[in-house]
Short mmCIF file of C-alpha atoms in Angstrom, two decimals:
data_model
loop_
_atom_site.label_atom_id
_atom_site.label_comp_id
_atom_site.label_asym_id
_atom_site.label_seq_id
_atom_site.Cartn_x
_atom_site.Cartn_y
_atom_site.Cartn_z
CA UNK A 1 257.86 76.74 71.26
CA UNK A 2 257.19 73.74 73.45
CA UNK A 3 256.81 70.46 73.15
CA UNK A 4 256.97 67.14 75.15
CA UNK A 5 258.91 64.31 74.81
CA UNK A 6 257.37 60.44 76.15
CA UNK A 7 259.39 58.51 77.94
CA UNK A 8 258.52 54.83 79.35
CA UNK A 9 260.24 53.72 82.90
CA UNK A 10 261.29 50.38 83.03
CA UNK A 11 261.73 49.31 86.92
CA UNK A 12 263.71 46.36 87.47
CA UNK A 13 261.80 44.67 90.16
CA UNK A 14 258.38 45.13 92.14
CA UNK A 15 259.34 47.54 94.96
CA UNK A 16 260.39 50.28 92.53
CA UNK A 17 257.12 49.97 91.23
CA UNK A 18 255.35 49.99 94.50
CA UNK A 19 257.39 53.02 95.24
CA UNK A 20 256.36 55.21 92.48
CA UNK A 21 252.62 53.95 92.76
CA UNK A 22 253.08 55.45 96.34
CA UNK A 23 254.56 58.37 95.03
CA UNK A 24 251.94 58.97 93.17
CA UNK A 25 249.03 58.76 95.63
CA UNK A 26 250.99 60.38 98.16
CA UNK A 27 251.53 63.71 96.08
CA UNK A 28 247.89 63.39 94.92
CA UNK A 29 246.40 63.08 98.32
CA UNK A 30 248.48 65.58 99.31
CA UNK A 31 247.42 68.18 96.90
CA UNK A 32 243.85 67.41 97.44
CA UNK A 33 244.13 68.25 100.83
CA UNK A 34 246.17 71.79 99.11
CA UNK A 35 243.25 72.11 97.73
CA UNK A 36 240.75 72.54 100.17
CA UNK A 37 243.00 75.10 101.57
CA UNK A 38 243.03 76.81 98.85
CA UNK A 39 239.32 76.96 98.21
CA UNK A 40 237.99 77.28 102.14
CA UNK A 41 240.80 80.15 102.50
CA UNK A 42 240.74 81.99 99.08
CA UNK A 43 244.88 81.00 98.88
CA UNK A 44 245.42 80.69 95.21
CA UNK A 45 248.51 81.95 94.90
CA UNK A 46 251.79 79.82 95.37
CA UNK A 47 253.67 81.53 98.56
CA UNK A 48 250.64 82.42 100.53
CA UNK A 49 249.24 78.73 100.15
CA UNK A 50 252.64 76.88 100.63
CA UNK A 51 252.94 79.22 103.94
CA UNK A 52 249.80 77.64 104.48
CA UNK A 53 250.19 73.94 104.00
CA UNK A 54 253.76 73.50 103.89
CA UNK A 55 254.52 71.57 106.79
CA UNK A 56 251.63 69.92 107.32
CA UNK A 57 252.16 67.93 103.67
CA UNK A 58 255.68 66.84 104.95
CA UNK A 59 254.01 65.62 107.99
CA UNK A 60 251.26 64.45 107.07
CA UNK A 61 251.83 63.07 104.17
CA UNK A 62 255.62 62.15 104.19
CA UNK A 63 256.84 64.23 100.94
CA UNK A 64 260.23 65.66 101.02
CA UNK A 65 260.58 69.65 100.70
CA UNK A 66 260.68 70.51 97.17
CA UNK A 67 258.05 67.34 96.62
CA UNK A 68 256.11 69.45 98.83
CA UNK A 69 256.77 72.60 96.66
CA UNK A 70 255.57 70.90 93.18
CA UNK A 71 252.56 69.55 95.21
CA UNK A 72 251.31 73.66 96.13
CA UNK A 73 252.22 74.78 92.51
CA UNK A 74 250.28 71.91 91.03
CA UNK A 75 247.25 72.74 93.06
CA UNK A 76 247.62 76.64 92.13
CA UNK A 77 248.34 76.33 88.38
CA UNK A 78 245.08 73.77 88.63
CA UNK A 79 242.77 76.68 90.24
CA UNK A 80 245.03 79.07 87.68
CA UNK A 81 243.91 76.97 84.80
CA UNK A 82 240.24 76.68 86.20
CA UNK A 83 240.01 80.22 86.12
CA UNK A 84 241.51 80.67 82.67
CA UNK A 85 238.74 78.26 81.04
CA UNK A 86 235.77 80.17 83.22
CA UNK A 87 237.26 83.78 82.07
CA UNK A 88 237.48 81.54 78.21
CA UNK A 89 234.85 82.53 75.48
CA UNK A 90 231.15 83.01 75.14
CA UNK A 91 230.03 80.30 77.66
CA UNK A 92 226.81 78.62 76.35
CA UNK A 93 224.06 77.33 79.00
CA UNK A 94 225.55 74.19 79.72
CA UNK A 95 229.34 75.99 80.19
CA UNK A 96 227.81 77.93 82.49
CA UNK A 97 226.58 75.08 84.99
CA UNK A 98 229.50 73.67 84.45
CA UNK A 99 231.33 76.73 85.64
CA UNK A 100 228.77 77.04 88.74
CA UNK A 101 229.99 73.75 89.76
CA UNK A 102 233.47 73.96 88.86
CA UNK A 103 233.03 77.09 91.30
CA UNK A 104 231.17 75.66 94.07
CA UNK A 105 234.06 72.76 95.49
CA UNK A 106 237.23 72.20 95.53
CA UNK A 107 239.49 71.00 92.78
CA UNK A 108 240.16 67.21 92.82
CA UNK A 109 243.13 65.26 92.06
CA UNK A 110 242.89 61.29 91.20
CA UNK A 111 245.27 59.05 92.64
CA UNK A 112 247.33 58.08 90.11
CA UNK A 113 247.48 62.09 88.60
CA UNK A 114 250.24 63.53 87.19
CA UNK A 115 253.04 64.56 89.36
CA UNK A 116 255.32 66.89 88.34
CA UNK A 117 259.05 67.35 89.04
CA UNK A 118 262.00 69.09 88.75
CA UNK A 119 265.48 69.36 88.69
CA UNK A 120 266.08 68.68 92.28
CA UNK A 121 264.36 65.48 92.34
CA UNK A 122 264.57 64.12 89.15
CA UNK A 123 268.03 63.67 87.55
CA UNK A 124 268.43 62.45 83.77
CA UNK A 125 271.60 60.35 82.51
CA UNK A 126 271.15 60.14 79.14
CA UNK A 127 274.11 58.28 78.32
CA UNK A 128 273.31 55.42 79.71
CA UNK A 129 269.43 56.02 79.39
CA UNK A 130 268.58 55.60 83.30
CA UNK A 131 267.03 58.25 85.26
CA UNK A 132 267.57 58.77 89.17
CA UNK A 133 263.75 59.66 90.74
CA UNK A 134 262.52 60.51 94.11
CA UNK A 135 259.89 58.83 95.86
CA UNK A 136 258.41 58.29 99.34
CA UNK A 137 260.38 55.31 99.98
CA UNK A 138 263.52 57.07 98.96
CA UNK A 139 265.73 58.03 96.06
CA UNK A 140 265.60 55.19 93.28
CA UNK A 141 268.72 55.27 91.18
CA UNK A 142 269.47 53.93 87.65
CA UNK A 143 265.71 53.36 86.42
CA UNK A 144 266.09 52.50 82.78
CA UNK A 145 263.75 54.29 80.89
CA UNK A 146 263.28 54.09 76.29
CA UNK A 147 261.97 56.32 73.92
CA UNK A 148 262.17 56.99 69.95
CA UNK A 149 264.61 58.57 68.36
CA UNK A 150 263.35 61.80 67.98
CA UNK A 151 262.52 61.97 71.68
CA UNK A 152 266.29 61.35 72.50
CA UNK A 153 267.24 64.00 70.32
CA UNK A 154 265.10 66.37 71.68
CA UNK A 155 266.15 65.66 75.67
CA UNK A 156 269.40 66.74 74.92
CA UNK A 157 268.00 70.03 75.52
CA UNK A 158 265.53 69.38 77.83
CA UNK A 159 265.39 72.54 80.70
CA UNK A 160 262.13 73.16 83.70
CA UNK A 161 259.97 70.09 85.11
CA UNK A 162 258.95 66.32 84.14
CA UNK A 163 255.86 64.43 84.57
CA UNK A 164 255.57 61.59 85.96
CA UNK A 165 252.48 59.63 84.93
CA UNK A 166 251.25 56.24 85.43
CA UNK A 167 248.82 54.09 82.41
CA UNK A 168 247.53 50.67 82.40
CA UNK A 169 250.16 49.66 85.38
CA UNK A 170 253.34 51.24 83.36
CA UNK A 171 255.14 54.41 84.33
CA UNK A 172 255.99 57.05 81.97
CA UNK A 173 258.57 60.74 82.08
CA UNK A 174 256.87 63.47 80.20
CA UNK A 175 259.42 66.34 79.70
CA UNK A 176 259.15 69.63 78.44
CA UNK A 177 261.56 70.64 75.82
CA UNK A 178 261.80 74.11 74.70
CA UNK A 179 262.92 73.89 70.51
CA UNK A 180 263.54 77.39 68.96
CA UNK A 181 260.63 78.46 66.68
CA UNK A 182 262.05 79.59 62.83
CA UNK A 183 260.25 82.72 61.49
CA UNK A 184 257.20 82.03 59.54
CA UNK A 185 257.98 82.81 55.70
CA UNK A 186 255.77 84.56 53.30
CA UNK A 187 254.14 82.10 51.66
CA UNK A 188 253.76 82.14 48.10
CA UNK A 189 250.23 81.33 48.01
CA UNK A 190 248.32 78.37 50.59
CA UNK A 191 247.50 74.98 50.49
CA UNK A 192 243.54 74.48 51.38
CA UNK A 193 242.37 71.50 53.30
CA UNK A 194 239.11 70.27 53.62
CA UNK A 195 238.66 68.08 56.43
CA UNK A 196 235.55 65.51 56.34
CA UNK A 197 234.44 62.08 58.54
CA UNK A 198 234.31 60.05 55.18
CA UNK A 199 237.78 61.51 53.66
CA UNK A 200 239.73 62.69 56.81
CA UNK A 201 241.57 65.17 54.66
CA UNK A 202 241.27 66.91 50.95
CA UNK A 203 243.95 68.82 49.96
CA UNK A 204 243.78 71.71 47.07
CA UNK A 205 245.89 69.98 44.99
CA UNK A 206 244.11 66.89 44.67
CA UNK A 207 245.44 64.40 47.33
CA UNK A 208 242.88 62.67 49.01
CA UNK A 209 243.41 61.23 52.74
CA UNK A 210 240.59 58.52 52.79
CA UNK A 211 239.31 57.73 56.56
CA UNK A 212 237.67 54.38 55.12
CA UNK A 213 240.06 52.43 56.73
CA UNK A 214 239.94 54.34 60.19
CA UNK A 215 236.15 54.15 60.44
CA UNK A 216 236.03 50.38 59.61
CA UNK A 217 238.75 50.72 63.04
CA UNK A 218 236.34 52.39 64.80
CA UNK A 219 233.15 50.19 63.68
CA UNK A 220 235.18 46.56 64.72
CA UNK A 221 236.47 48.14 67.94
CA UNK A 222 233.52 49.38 68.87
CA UNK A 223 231.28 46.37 67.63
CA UNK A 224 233.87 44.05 70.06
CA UNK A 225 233.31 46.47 72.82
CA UNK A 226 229.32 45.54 72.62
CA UNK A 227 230.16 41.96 72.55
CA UNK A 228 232.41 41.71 75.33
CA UNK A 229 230.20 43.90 78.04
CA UNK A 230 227.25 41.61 76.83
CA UNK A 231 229.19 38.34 77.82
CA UNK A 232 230.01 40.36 81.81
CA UNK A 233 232.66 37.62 82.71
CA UNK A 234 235.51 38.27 83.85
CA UNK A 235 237.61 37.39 81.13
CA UNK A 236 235.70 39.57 78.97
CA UNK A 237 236.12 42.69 81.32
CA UNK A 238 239.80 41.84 81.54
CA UNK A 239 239.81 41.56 77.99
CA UNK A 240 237.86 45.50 77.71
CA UNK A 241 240.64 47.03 80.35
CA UNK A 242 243.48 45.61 77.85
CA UNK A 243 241.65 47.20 74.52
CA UNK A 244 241.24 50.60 76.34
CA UNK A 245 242.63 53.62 74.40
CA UNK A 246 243.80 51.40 71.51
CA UNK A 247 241.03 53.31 69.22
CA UNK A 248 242.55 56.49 70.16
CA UNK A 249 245.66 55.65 69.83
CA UNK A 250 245.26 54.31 66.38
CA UNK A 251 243.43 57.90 65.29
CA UNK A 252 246.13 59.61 66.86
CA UNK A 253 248.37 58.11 64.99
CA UNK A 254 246.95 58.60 61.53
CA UNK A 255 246.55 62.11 62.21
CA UNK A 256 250.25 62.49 63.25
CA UNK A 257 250.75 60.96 60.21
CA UNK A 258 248.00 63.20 57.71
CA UNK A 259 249.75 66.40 59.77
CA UNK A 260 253.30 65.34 58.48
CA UNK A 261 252.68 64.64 54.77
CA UNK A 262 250.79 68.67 55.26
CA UNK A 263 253.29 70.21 56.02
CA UNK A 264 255.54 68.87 54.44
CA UNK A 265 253.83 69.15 51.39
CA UNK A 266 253.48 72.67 52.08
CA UNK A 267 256.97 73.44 52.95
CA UNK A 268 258.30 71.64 49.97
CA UNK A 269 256.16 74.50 47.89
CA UNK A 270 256.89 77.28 49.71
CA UNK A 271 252.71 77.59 50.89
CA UNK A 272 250.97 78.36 53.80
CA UNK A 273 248.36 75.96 55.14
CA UNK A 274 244.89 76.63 55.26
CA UNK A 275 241.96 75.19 57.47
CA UNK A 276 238.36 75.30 58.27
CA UNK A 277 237.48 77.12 61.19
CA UNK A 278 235.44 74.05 63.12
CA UNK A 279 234.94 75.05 66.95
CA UNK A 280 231.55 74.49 68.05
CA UNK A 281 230.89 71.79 65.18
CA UNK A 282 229.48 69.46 67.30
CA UNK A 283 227.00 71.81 68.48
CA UNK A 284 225.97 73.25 64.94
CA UNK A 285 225.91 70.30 63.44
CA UNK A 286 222.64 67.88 63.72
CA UNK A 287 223.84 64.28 62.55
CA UNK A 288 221.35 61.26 62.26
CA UNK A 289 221.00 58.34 64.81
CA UNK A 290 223.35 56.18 62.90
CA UNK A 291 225.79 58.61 62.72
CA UNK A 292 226.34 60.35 65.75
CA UNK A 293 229.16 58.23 66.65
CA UNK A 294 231.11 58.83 63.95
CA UNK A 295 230.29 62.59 64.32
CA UNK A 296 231.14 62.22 67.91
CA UNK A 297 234.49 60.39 67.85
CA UNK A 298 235.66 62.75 64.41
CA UNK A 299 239.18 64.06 65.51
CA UNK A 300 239.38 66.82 63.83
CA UNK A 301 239.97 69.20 66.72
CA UNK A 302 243.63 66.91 67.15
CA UNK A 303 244.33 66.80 63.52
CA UNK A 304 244.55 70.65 63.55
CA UNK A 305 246.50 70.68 66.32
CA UNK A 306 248.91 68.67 65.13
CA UNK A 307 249.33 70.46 61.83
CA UNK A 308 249.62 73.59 63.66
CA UNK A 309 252.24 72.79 65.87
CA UNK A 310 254.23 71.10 63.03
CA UNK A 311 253.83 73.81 60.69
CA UNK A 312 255.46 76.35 63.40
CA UNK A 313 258.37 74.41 64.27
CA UNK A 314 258.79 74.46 60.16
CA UNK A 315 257.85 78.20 59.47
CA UNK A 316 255.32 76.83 57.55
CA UNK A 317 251.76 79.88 58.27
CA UNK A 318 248.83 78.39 58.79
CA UNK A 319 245.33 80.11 58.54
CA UNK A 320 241.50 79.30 60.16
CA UNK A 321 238.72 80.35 57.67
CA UNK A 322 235.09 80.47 57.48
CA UNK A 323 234.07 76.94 56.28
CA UNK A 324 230.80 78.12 55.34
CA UNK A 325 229.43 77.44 51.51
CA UNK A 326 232.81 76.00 51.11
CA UNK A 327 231.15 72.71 50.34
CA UNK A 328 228.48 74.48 48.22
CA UNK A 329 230.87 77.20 46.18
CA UNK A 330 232.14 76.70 43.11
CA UNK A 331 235.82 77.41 42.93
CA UNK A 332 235.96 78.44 40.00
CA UNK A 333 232.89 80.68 38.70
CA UNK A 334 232.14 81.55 42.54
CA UNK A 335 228.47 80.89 42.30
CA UNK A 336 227.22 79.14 45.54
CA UNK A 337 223.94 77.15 45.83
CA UNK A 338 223.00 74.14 47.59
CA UNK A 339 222.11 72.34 45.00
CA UNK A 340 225.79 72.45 43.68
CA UNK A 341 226.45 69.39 45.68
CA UNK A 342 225.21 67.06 43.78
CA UNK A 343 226.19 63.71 46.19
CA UNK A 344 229.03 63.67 49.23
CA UNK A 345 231.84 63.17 46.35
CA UNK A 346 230.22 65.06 43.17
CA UNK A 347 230.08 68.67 42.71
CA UNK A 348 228.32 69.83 39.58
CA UNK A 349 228.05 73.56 38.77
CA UNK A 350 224.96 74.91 38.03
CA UNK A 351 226.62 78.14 36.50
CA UNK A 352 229.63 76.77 34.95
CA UNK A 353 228.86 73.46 34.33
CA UNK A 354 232.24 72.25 36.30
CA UNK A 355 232.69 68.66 37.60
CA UNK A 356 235.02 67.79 40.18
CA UNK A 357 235.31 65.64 43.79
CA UNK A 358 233.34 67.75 46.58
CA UNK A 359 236.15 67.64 48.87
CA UNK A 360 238.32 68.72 46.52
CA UNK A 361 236.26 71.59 45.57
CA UNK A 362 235.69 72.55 49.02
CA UNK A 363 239.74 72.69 49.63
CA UNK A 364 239.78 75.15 46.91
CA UNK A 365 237.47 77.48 48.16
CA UNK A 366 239.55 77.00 51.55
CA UNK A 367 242.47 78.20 49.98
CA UNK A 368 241.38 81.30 48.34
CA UNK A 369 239.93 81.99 51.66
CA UNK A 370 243.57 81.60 53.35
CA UNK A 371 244.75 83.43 51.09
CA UNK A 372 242.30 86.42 50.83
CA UNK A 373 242.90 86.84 54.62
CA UNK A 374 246.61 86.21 54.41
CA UNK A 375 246.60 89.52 52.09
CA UNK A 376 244.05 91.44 54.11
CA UNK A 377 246.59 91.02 57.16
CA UNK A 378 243.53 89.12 59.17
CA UNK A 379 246.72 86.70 60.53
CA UNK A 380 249.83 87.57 62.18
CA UNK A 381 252.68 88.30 59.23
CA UNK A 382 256.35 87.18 59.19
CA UNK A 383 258.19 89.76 60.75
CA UNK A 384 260.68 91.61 57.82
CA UNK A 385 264.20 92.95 58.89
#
């Protein structure tokens, strides 16, 4: 499987950072004008399109040859990707203008986009934690760069291309890293999870992952965000630039950390993992005035990613069921009515006469579910020698 490793460039002095700034708008301007190319002409794929333009971006636009090379595969793996999403799914009335215009111009790259690049132009010393980098004013060498840990391990076997990427005036590597995927085990039986705006996460066994403390986060940073575009000075739009992405950095890291206490949770017991099916949510859900933005920023969609891509690089299964009547089901006499959900935290039977937290019954019923398809073979099965 693949994952990516962060890595933050520290440039020693003002022209390296002018030179990768330039870099970056160089490559980008150059692929937009790929792109028109490649739209006007019908030239999606790579060698037609860099027979095309190849010359004229070194000219033109003063990239080196292989600079030039990433620049034509960014632009066709773009239109590649474009066409992927269209081909994607049942597309809804609004998907579909959105294709119409995705269809009608060319693709456009910002600026400061992602460039990516290879071998050739990008050399790693990981010993002494510098990286040598290509640019339009020439070849910087020995550009410190840090990371964790865990990214350092994994660059030790780093193969294929780098990003280079630019946020809030800093400069960052993403690489690639290709880590050998164990073979999912049979699990001996699956952990449910309910996932919910007021408790992020509800596991079958109990454990409950409040998001209190994220969505009193969310309320401050967004309450300071009103306050400072009422004031409209410039120390107050300074101050708004600074706070960008801190919110979703914050969520991003709780739900690295919710993912990690999962699986391993999971792996310690020898289960699979089990989780509502929630695509389209937003769209099948109505929520009141007053909470729409908590609705709206919910980031659930990343929380399952994460657990999914941990889970695999453990051999840890994980399984997407129904979520329907999960919240209304008793798990433990199976009779399902509405009025089974007493309040957002009490469940009462009105067949059994059970009592338990509604999140925690609804992680239950998840779990049978994972595990009633796990059986019927609705998921892909460990392979068995």
């Amino acid at each position: 499987m693949k994952i990516v490793a962060h890595v933050k460039l520290l440039p020693a002095s003002a022209h390296d950072v002018d030179a990768l700034a330039a870099t970056l708008r160089a490559c980008n301007r150059a692929a937009n004008a790929a792109s028109e190319v490649a739209f006007a002409r019908d030239l999606k794929r790579r060698n037609v399109l860099q027979e095309a333009v190849y010359h004229r971006l070194k000219a033109d636009f003063d990239l080196g040859a292989q600079p030039a090379v990433r620049v034509v595969k960014k632009v066709c793996d773009a239109y590649a990707t474009l066409k992927a999403n269209i081909r994607a799914g049942n597309l809804g009335k609004e998907d579909s203008k959105r294709r119409k215009r995705a269809e009608a111009k060319p693709i456009v790259f910002r600026e400061d986009a992602a460039q990516p690049y290879d071998d050739r132009i990008l050399t790693w010393n990981l010993d002494q934690k510098t990286v040598s980098i290509w640019t339009v004013a020439g070849r910087l060498k020995g550009i410190p760069f840090v990371c964790s840990d865990e990214a350092m391990k994994l660059l030790g076997s780093r193969k294929g291309e780098s990003d280079l990427v630019t946020r809030d005036g800093m400069f960052f590597l993403i690489a690639t890293i290709d880590v050998p995927e164990p073979e999912v085990c049979e699990p001996n039986g699956f952990l449910g999870v309910d996932l919910g705006i007021v408790n992020i996460a509800t596991t079958s066994d109990g454990e409950i992952m409040c998001g209190r403390q994220v969505n009193r986060y969310r309320e401050r940073q967004r309450g300071l965000r009103q306050k400072l575009r009422k004031k409209r000075t410039k120390s107050a739009m300074r101050r708004l630039r600074s706070r960008r992405r801190r919110e979703a950095r914050y969520a991003t890291q709780r739900n690295h950390i919710i993912a990690k206490k999962l699986v391993t949770t999971a792996e310690r017991t020898s289960r699979g993992i089990a989780l509502e099916d929630l695509s389209c949510i937003r769209q099948r859900v109505t929520a009141k005035k007053d909470q729409r933005a908590r609705l709206h920023s919910w980031a659930f969609a990343q929380l399952g990613q994460f657990v999914e891509y941990k889970a695999r690089r453990a051999g840890v299964p994980v399984v997407r069921v129904d979520p329907r009547n999960t919240s209304r089901q008793c798990s433990q006499c199976w009779h399902t009515h509405r009025t089974n959900r007493v309040t957002q935290g009490r469940f009462e039977c009105r067949s059994c006469g059970i009592t338990m937290h509604a999140d925690h019954n609804g992680s239950r019923n998840i779990a049978h579910r994972g595990d009633a398809a796990w059986q019927r073979g609705a998921v892909n099965r460990p392979r068995t020698a």
